[in-house]
GROMACS .gro file of C-alpha atoms in nm:
model
  346
    1UNK     CA    1 -14.036   3.915   5.971
    2UNK     CA    2 -13.916   3.618   5.767
    3UNK     CA    3 -14.084   3.748   5.450
    4UNK     CA    4 -13.825   4.024   5.398
    5UNK     CA    5 -13.521   3.800   5.333
    6UNK     CA    6 -13.728   3.578   5.102
    7UNK     CA    7 -13.844   3.878   4.901
    8UNK     CA    8 -13.488   4.011   4.895
    9UNK     CA    9 -13.364   3.679   4.756
   10UNK     CA   10 -13.629   3.685   4.481
   11UNK     CA   11 -13.534   4.042   4.391
   12UNK     CA   12 -13.165   3.949   4.375
   13UNK     CA   13 -13.244   3.659   4.143
   14UNK     CA   14 -13.443   3.888   3.921
   15UNK     CA   15 -13.163   4.142   3.909
   16UNK     CA   16 -12.908   3.870   3.830
   17UNK     CA   17 -13.112   3.743   3.537
   18UNK     CA   18 -13.148   4.095   3.399
   19UNK     CA   19 -12.795   4.220   3.456
   20UNK     CA   20 -12.718   4.205   3.083
   21UNK     CA   21 -12.909   4.368   2.801
   22UNK     CA   22 -13.047   4.157   2.517
   23UNK     CA   23 -12.762   4.280   2.295
   24UNK     CA   24 -12.510   4.166   2.554
   25UNK     CA   25 -12.682   3.830   2.597
   26UNK     CA   26 -12.677   3.775   2.220
   27UNK     CA   27 -12.306   3.849   2.209
   28UNK     CA   28 -12.236   3.616   2.502
   29UNK     CA   29 -12.432   3.343   2.324
   30UNK     CA   30 -12.224   3.388   2.009
   31UNK     CA   31 -11.907   3.351   2.212
   32UNK     CA   32 -12.043   3.047   2.397
   33UNK     CA   33 -12.134   2.875   2.071
   34UNK     CA   34 -11.792   2.951   1.918
   35UNK     CA   35 -11.953   3.156   1.642
   36UNK     CA   36 -11.684   3.267   1.397
   37UNK     CA   37 -11.814   3.625   1.418
   38UNK     CA   38 -11.663   3.659   1.765
   39UNK     CA   39 -11.323   3.720   1.605
   40UNK     CA   40 -11.441   3.978   1.355
   41UNK     CA   41 -11.329   4.339   1.403
   42UNK     CA   42 -11.685   4.470   1.412
   43UNK     CA   43 -11.786   4.220   1.678
   44UNK     CA   44 -11.487   4.319   1.889
   45UNK     CA   45 -11.562   4.685   1.841
   46UNK     CA   46 -11.924   4.638   1.949
   47UNK     CA   47 -11.811   4.429   2.244
   48UNK     CA   48 -11.599   4.711   2.387
   49UNK     CA   49 -11.898   4.944   2.357
   50UNK     CA   50 -12.140   4.705   2.521
   51UNK     CA   51 -11.935   4.569   2.810
   52UNK     CA   52 -11.764   4.762   3.087
   53UNK     CA   53 -11.435   4.667   3.244
   54UNK     CA   54 -11.627   4.523   3.540
   55UNK     CA   55 -11.844   4.318   3.304
   56UNK     CA   56 -11.536   4.172   3.137
   57UNK     CA   57 -11.378   4.081   3.470
   58UNK     CA   58 -11.698   3.907   3.582
   59UNK     CA   59 -11.742   3.727   3.250
   60UNK     CA   60 -11.386   3.593   3.274
   61UNK     CA   61 -11.526   3.363   3.543
   62UNK     CA   62 -11.835   3.266   3.342
   63UNK     CA   63 -11.964   2.910   3.384
   64UNK     CA   64 -11.912   2.848   3.012
   65UNK     CA   65 -11.537   2.795   2.951
   66UNK     CA   66 -11.551   2.946   2.602
   67UNK     CA   67 -11.699   3.267   2.741
   68UNK     CA   68 -11.462   3.277   3.039
   69UNK     CA   69 -11.150   3.235   2.827
   70UNK     CA   70 -11.268   3.472   2.556
   71UNK     CA   71 -11.308   3.754   2.805
   72UNK     CA   72 -10.992   3.653   2.992
   73UNK     CA   73 -10.796   3.706   2.672
   74UNK     CA   74 -10.951   4.052   2.647
   75UNK     CA   75 -10.828   4.123   3.000
   76UNK     CA   76 -10.478   4.020   2.894
   77UNK     CA   77 -10.499   4.263   2.607
   78UNK     CA   78 -10.671   4.557   2.778
   79UNK     CA   79 -10.644   4.511   3.154
   80UNK     CA   80 -10.352   4.273   3.227
   81UNK     CA   81 -10.330   4.389   3.589
   82UNK     CA   82 -10.667   4.220   3.653
   83UNK     CA   83 -10.565   3.875   3.526
   84UNK     CA   84 -10.397   3.740   3.837
   85UNK     CA   85 -10.701   3.774   4.063
   86UNK     CA   86 -10.926   3.620   3.797
   87UNK     CA   87 -10.684   3.328   3.755
   88UNK     CA   88 -10.668   3.267   4.131
   89UNK     CA   89 -11.049   3.273   4.148
   90UNK     CA   90 -11.067   3.000   3.883
   91UNK     CA   91 -10.804   2.755   4.012
   92UNK     CA   92 -11.064   2.491   4.101
   93UNK     CA   93 -11.248   2.516   3.770
   94UNK     CA   94 -11.213   2.179   3.594
   95UNK     CA   95 -11.423   2.260   3.288
   96UNK     CA   96 -11.223   2.223   2.968
   97UNK     CA   97 -11.174   2.386   2.631
   98UNK     CA   98 -10.965   2.310   2.322
   99UNK     CA   99 -10.675   2.558   2.315
  100UNK     CA  100 -10.446   2.638   2.023
  101UNK     CA  101 -10.097   2.604   2.172
  102UNK     CA  102  -9.921   2.666   1.840
  103UNK     CA  103 -10.020   2.726   1.481
  104UNK     CA  104 -10.085   2.354   1.425
  105UNK     CA  105 -10.148   2.201   1.769
  106UNK     CA  106 -10.457   2.198   1.989
  107UNK     CA  107 -10.458   2.077   2.351
  108UNK     CA  108 -10.754   2.022   2.578
  109UNK     CA  109 -10.706   2.231   2.893
  110UNK     CA  110 -10.901   2.316   3.201
  111UNK     CA  111 -10.994   2.683   3.238
  112UNK     CA  112 -10.712   2.760   3.486
  113UNK     CA  113 -10.461   2.566   3.275
  114UNK     CA  114 -10.552   2.781   2.977
  115UNK     CA  115 -10.530   3.097   3.187
  116UNK     CA  116 -10.184   2.998   3.308
  117UNK     CA  117 -10.081   2.925   2.950
  118UNK     CA  118 -10.202   3.265   2.832
  119UNK     CA  119 -10.051   3.465   3.119
  120UNK     CA  120  -9.719   3.284   3.168
  121UNK     CA  121  -9.614   3.110   2.851
  122UNK     CA  122  -9.780   3.326   2.591
  123UNK     CA  123  -9.817   3.669   2.749
  124UNK     CA  124  -9.570   3.656   3.039
  125UNK     CA  125  -9.771   3.913   3.235
  126UNK     CA  126  -9.745   3.765   3.586
  127UNK     CA  127  -9.482   3.901   3.823
  128UNK     CA  128  -9.245   3.664   4.006
  129UNK     CA  129  -9.434   3.730   4.329
  130UNK     CA  130  -9.763   3.640   4.160
  131UNK     CA  131  -9.613   3.321   4.018
  132UNK     CA  132  -9.493   3.223   4.364
  133UNK     CA  133  -9.839   3.282   4.511
  134UNK     CA  134  -9.999   3.087   4.228
  135UNK     CA  135  -9.787   2.776   4.267
  136UNK     CA  136  -9.799   2.792   4.644
  137UNK     CA  137 -10.179   2.781   4.620
  138UNK     CA  138 -10.151   2.472   4.394
  139UNK     CA  139  -9.895   2.286   4.605
  140UNK     CA  140 -10.063   2.360   4.940
  141UNK     CA  141 -10.392   2.219   4.807
  142UNK     CA  142 -10.243   1.958   4.578
  143UNK     CA  143 -10.513   1.693   4.624
  144UNK     CA  144 -10.779   1.927   4.488
  145UNK     CA  145 -10.570   2.078   4.210
  146UNK     CA  146 -10.425   1.780   4.029
  147UNK     CA  147 -10.569   1.914   3.705
  148UNK     CA  148 -10.284   2.168   3.721
  149UNK     CA  149 -10.004   1.913   3.755
  150UNK     CA  150  -9.845   1.999   3.420
  151UNK     CA  151  -9.786   2.360   3.519
  152UNK     CA  152  -9.666   2.250   3.860
  153UNK     CA  153  -9.406   2.028   3.692
  154UNK     CA  154  -9.266   2.330   3.511
  155UNK     CA  155  -9.248   2.528   3.834
  156UNK     CA  156  -9.062   2.248   4.014
  157UNK     CA  157  -8.820   2.217   3.724
  158UNK     CA  158  -8.742   2.589   3.726
  159UNK     CA  159  -8.688   2.599   4.103
  160UNK     CA  160  -8.533   2.259   4.171
  161UNK     CA  161  -8.199   2.405   4.281
  162UNK     CA  162  -8.366   2.595   4.566
  163UNK     CA  163  -8.644   2.375   4.707
  164UNK     CA  164  -8.879   2.559   4.942
  165UNK     CA  165  -8.877   2.409   5.295
  166UNK     CA  166  -9.249   2.477   5.339
  167UNK     CA  167  -9.329   2.227   5.061
  168UNK     CA  168  -9.115   1.947   5.201
  169UNK     CA  169  -9.383   1.743   5.382
  170UNK     CA  170  -9.630   1.771   5.095
  171UNK     CA  171  -9.377   1.658   4.834
  172UNK     CA  172  -9.251   1.383   5.063
  173UNK     CA  173  -9.606   1.246   5.070
  174UNK     CA  174  -9.615   1.259   4.688
  175UNK     CA  175  -9.285   1.070   4.665
  176UNK     CA  176  -9.432   0.794   4.882
  177UNK     CA  177  -9.750   0.750   4.678
  178UNK     CA  178  -9.801   0.399   4.545
  179UNK     CA  179 -10.061   0.488   4.285
  180UNK     CA  180  -9.989   0.642   3.946
  181UNK     CA  181 -10.114   0.993   4.025
  182UNK     CA  182  -9.978   1.339   3.957
  183UNK     CA  183  -9.605   1.299   4.009
  184UNK     CA  184  -9.558   0.928   3.952
  185UNK     CA  185  -9.274   0.869   3.708
  186UNK     CA  186  -9.193   1.239   3.696
  187UNK     CA  187  -8.839   1.371   3.690
  188UNK     CA  188  -8.927   1.716   3.818
  189UNK     CA  189  -9.058   1.596   4.153
  190UNK     CA  190  -8.760   1.363   4.197
  191UNK     CA  191  -8.498   1.629   4.126
  192UNK     CA  192  -8.675   1.893   4.336
  193UNK     CA  193  -8.719   1.658   4.632
  194UNK     CA  194  -8.366   1.516   4.610
  195UNK     CA  195  -8.224   1.867   4.636
  196UNK     CA  196  -8.349   1.898   4.992
  197UNK     CA  197  -8.039   1.683   5.056
  198UNK     CA  198  -8.172   1.515   5.367
  199UNK     CA  199  -8.000   1.191   5.460
  200UNK     CA  200  -8.323   1.042   5.595
  201UNK     CA  201  -8.477   1.066   5.246
  202UNK     CA  202  -8.229   0.830   5.078
  203UNK     CA  203  -8.457   0.527   5.110
  204UNK     CA  204  -8.758   0.725   4.980
  205UNK     CA  205  -8.560   0.828   4.671
  206UNK     CA  206  -8.433   0.474   4.616
  207UNK     CA  207  -8.786   0.333   4.636
  208UNK     CA  208  -8.907   0.600   4.394
  209UNK     CA  209  -8.636   0.504   4.146
  210UNK     CA  210  -8.725   0.137   4.177
  211UNK     CA  211  -9.094   0.185   4.107
  212UNK     CA  212  -9.025   0.406   3.807
  213UNK     CA  213  -8.819   0.157   3.608
  214UNK     CA  214  -9.152  -0.002   3.514
  215UNK     CA  215  -9.301   0.301   3.341
  216UNK     CA  216  -9.410   0.258   2.980
  217UNK     CA  217  -9.207   0.549   2.845
  218UNK     CA  218  -8.919   0.519   2.597
  219UNK     CA  219  -8.621   0.313   2.712
  220UNK     CA  220  -8.380   0.595   2.628
  221UNK     CA  221  -8.572   0.844   2.845
  222UNK     CA  222  -8.633   0.649   3.165
  223UNK     CA  223  -8.621   0.896   3.453
  224UNK     CA  224  -8.465   0.650   3.700
  225UNK     CA  225  -8.177   0.565   3.467
  226UNK     CA  226  -8.120   0.934   3.391
  227UNK     CA  227  -8.115   1.020   3.761
  228UNK     CA  228  -7.873   0.737   3.846
  229UNK     CA  229  -7.641   0.849   3.567
  230UNK     CA  230  -7.618   1.191   3.736
  231UNK     CA  231  -7.617   1.059   4.095
  232UNK     CA  232  -7.447   0.715   4.084
  233UNK     CA  233  -7.473   0.600   4.445
  234UNK     CA  234  -7.364   0.239   4.511
  235UNK     CA  235  -7.713   0.141   4.626
  236UNK     CA  236  -7.856   0.238   4.284
  237UNK     CA  237  -7.660  -0.013   4.074
  238UNK     CA  238  -7.906  -0.300   4.145
  239UNK     CA  239  -8.179  -0.075   4.002
  240UNK     CA  240  -7.990  -0.060   3.671
  241UNK     CA  241  -7.956  -0.439   3.677
  242UNK     CA  242  -8.329  -0.477   3.741
  243UNK     CA  243  -8.402  -0.229   3.462
  244UNK     CA  244  -8.202  -0.443   3.222
  245UNK     CA  245  -8.376  -0.760   3.338
  246UNK     CA  246  -8.727  -0.613   3.314
  247UNK     CA  247  -8.704  -0.376   3.019
  248UNK     CA  248  -8.412  -0.487   2.801
  249UNK     CA  249  -8.357  -0.861   2.821
  250UNK     CA  250  -8.515  -1.054   2.534
  251UNK     CA  251  -8.618  -0.745   2.336
  252UNK     CA  252  -8.471  -0.569   2.031
  253UNK     CA  253  -8.329  -0.219   2.032
  254UNK     CA  254  -8.206   0.038   1.783
  255UNK     CA  255  -7.832   0.093   1.750
  256UNK     CA  256  -7.735   0.281   1.436
  257UNK     CA  257  -7.477   0.562   1.391
  258UNK     CA  258  -7.737   0.828   1.467
  259UNK     CA  259  -7.928   0.674   1.758
  260UNK     CA  260  -7.838   0.426   2.031
  261UNK     CA  261  -8.140   0.332   2.240
  262UNK     CA  262  -7.936   0.209   2.537
  263UNK     CA  263  -7.715   0.518   2.563
  264UNK     CA  264  -7.840   0.629   2.904
  265UNK     CA  265  -7.817   0.279   3.051
  266UNK     CA  266  -7.462   0.242   2.917
  267UNK     CA  267  -7.351   0.578   3.054
  268UNK     CA  268  -7.501   0.505   3.396
  269UNK     CA  269  -7.334   0.162   3.407
  270UNK     CA  270  -6.994   0.315   3.329
  271UNK     CA  271  -7.019   0.521   3.648
  272UNK     CA  272  -6.958   0.207   3.857
  273UNK     CA  273  -6.627   0.020   3.873
  274UNK     CA  274  -6.749  -0.308   4.018
  275UNK     CA  275  -6.777  -0.664   3.902
  276UNK     CA  276  -7.155  -0.624   3.889
  277UNK     CA  277  -7.133  -0.321   3.660
  278UNK     CA  278  -6.889  -0.504   3.434
  279UNK     CA  279  -7.130  -0.796   3.406
  280UNK     CA  280  -7.411  -0.555   3.325
  281UNK     CA  281  -7.204  -0.390   3.053
  282UNK     CA  282  -7.123  -0.732   2.911
  283UNK     CA  283  -7.495  -0.806   2.896
  284UNK     CA  284  -7.553  -0.478   2.712
  285UNK     CA  285  -7.265  -0.554   2.475
  286UNK     CA  286  -7.291  -0.927   2.410
  287UNK     CA  287  -7.635  -1.045   2.516
  288UNK     CA  288  -7.870  -0.772   2.398
  289UNK     CA  289  -8.059  -0.807   2.073
  290UNK     CA  290  -8.024  -0.513   1.837
  291UNK     CA  291  -8.250  -0.469   1.538
  292UNK     CA  292  -8.081  -0.620   1.232
  293UNK     CA  293  -7.998  -0.346   0.985
  294UNK     CA  294  -7.719  -0.270   0.741
  295UNK     CA  295  -7.659   0.042   0.951
  296UNK     CA  296  -7.631  -0.155   1.276
  297UNK     CA  297  -7.357   0.011   1.480
  298UNK     CA  298  -7.392  -0.133   1.830
  299UNK     CA  299  -7.021  -0.213   1.854
  300UNK     CA  300  -6.926   0.134   1.738
  301UNK     CA  301  -7.167   0.309   1.975
  302UNK     CA  302  -7.055   0.105   2.274
  303UNK     CA  303  -6.687   0.151   2.190
  304UNK     CA  304  -6.739   0.527   2.168
  305UNK     CA  305  -6.898   0.548   2.513
  306UNK     CA  306  -6.647   0.320   2.685
  307UNK     CA  307  -6.352   0.492   2.520
  308UNK     CA  308  -6.487   0.837   2.605
  309UNK     CA  309  -6.625   0.792   2.956
  310UNK     CA  310  -6.431   0.502   3.115
  311UNK     CA  311  -6.156   0.728   3.248
  312UNK     CA  312  -6.031   0.464   3.493
  313UNK     CA  313  -5.996   0.210   3.210
  314UNK     CA  314  -6.185  -0.040   3.423
  315UNK     CA  315  -6.374  -0.177   3.121
  316UNK     CA  316  -6.064  -0.204   2.898
  317UNK     CA  317  -6.118  -0.573   2.822
  318UNK     CA  318  -6.460  -0.503   2.668
  319UNK     CA  319  -6.331  -0.195   2.488
  320UNK     CA  320  -6.035  -0.380   2.336
  321UNK     CA  321  -6.258  -0.662   2.219
  322UNK     CA  322  -6.494  -0.415   2.052
  323UNK     CA  323  -6.202  -0.232   1.891
  324UNK     CA  324  -6.118  -0.539   1.686
  325UNK     CA  325  -6.473  -0.548   1.546
  326UNK     CA  326  -6.521  -0.185   1.445
  327UNK     CA  327  -6.633  -0.070   1.103
  328UNK     CA  328  -6.436   0.246   1.025
  329UNK     CA  329  -6.711   0.415   0.823
  330UNK     CA  330  -6.971   0.353   1.093
  331UNK     CA  331  -6.725   0.459   1.363
  332UNK     CA  332  -6.660   0.787   1.184
  333UNK     CA  333  -7.035   0.846   1.162
  334UNK     CA  334  -7.081   0.780   1.533
  335UNK     CA  335  -6.799   1.018   1.624
  336UNK     CA  336  -6.935   1.285   1.391
  337UNK     CA  337  -7.281   1.256   1.543
  338UNK     CA  338  -7.152   1.293   1.898
  339UNK     CA  339  -6.930   1.586   1.807
  340UNK     CA  340  -7.245   1.766   1.693
  341UNK     CA  341  -7.478   1.674   1.980
  342UNK     CA  342  -7.279   1.587   2.294
  343UNK     CA  343  -7.121   1.921   2.376
  344UNK     CA  344  -7.352   1.959   2.677
  345UNK     CA  345  -7.194   1.649   2.836
  346UNK     CA  346  -6.844   1.789   2.841
   0.00000   0.00000   0.00000
């Protein structure tokens, strides 16, 4: 009695190994080896004769990423309604391929990353309901799908104004992570989570801001400083002071008419009318080293920001001191630059 299932298994293996003709196997091999012929019109024409729609769907989940993505792109072209199920089937596939993301850039992506790129950002063939199901599957199994964090960031950014309650506990756990994994030092998680607007999360957010002042990214793009500039709670000012102490003090920074590296820190500091914030602004103004250059315009940049954004005139003493040191030509250049680029701040 036990012989029957064993024989059946052997038969199934035999059928699986023979499911494709030799012509089909040769074509699959060409695709797997990235043979240039795979993009020729004749090859494509022969492919549509040799493979059925079912074959193409199955091959879109092939163990070789080149084969899987080649046939997935055919699905996008010929059978776009089949792409979502194939994508969902491949979410845990961590094999990678080099993907052309523009005419002159190539990024290494996992198979599902590439499928998301092709369906959402290149082809835009997924419905809103399908997108919601896709990202719910990623978030609800986040520990096993960290290879898809980049796409998840985009989703959180697009939906940050309406955070989904069902994701709250998962994202709260991510906010509390100590290790640099997935969301660490990421603005999208912070903004999405903060928009739950729960009072009990204030300490979690503050701790997250504190740990992210140490990231190695550009000074002028630090996510904690940017967040504090938009949400200047009193408890966040010490974070700006620590940022200055750890990341600014003793180093040199660019301050010319076109680019001021400490712009975000200055703007965030101006949101506080306290003795501590005034001392911090004095450090930025008088005790920071700026790269020596004939185009150095630190005084002009700082004067512009104080004059424009200190509506209470709390920092008037610093502003008036800077006014006496301004270079008119540099000041005109700074004003001209901000007239062109700062409209979004008004």
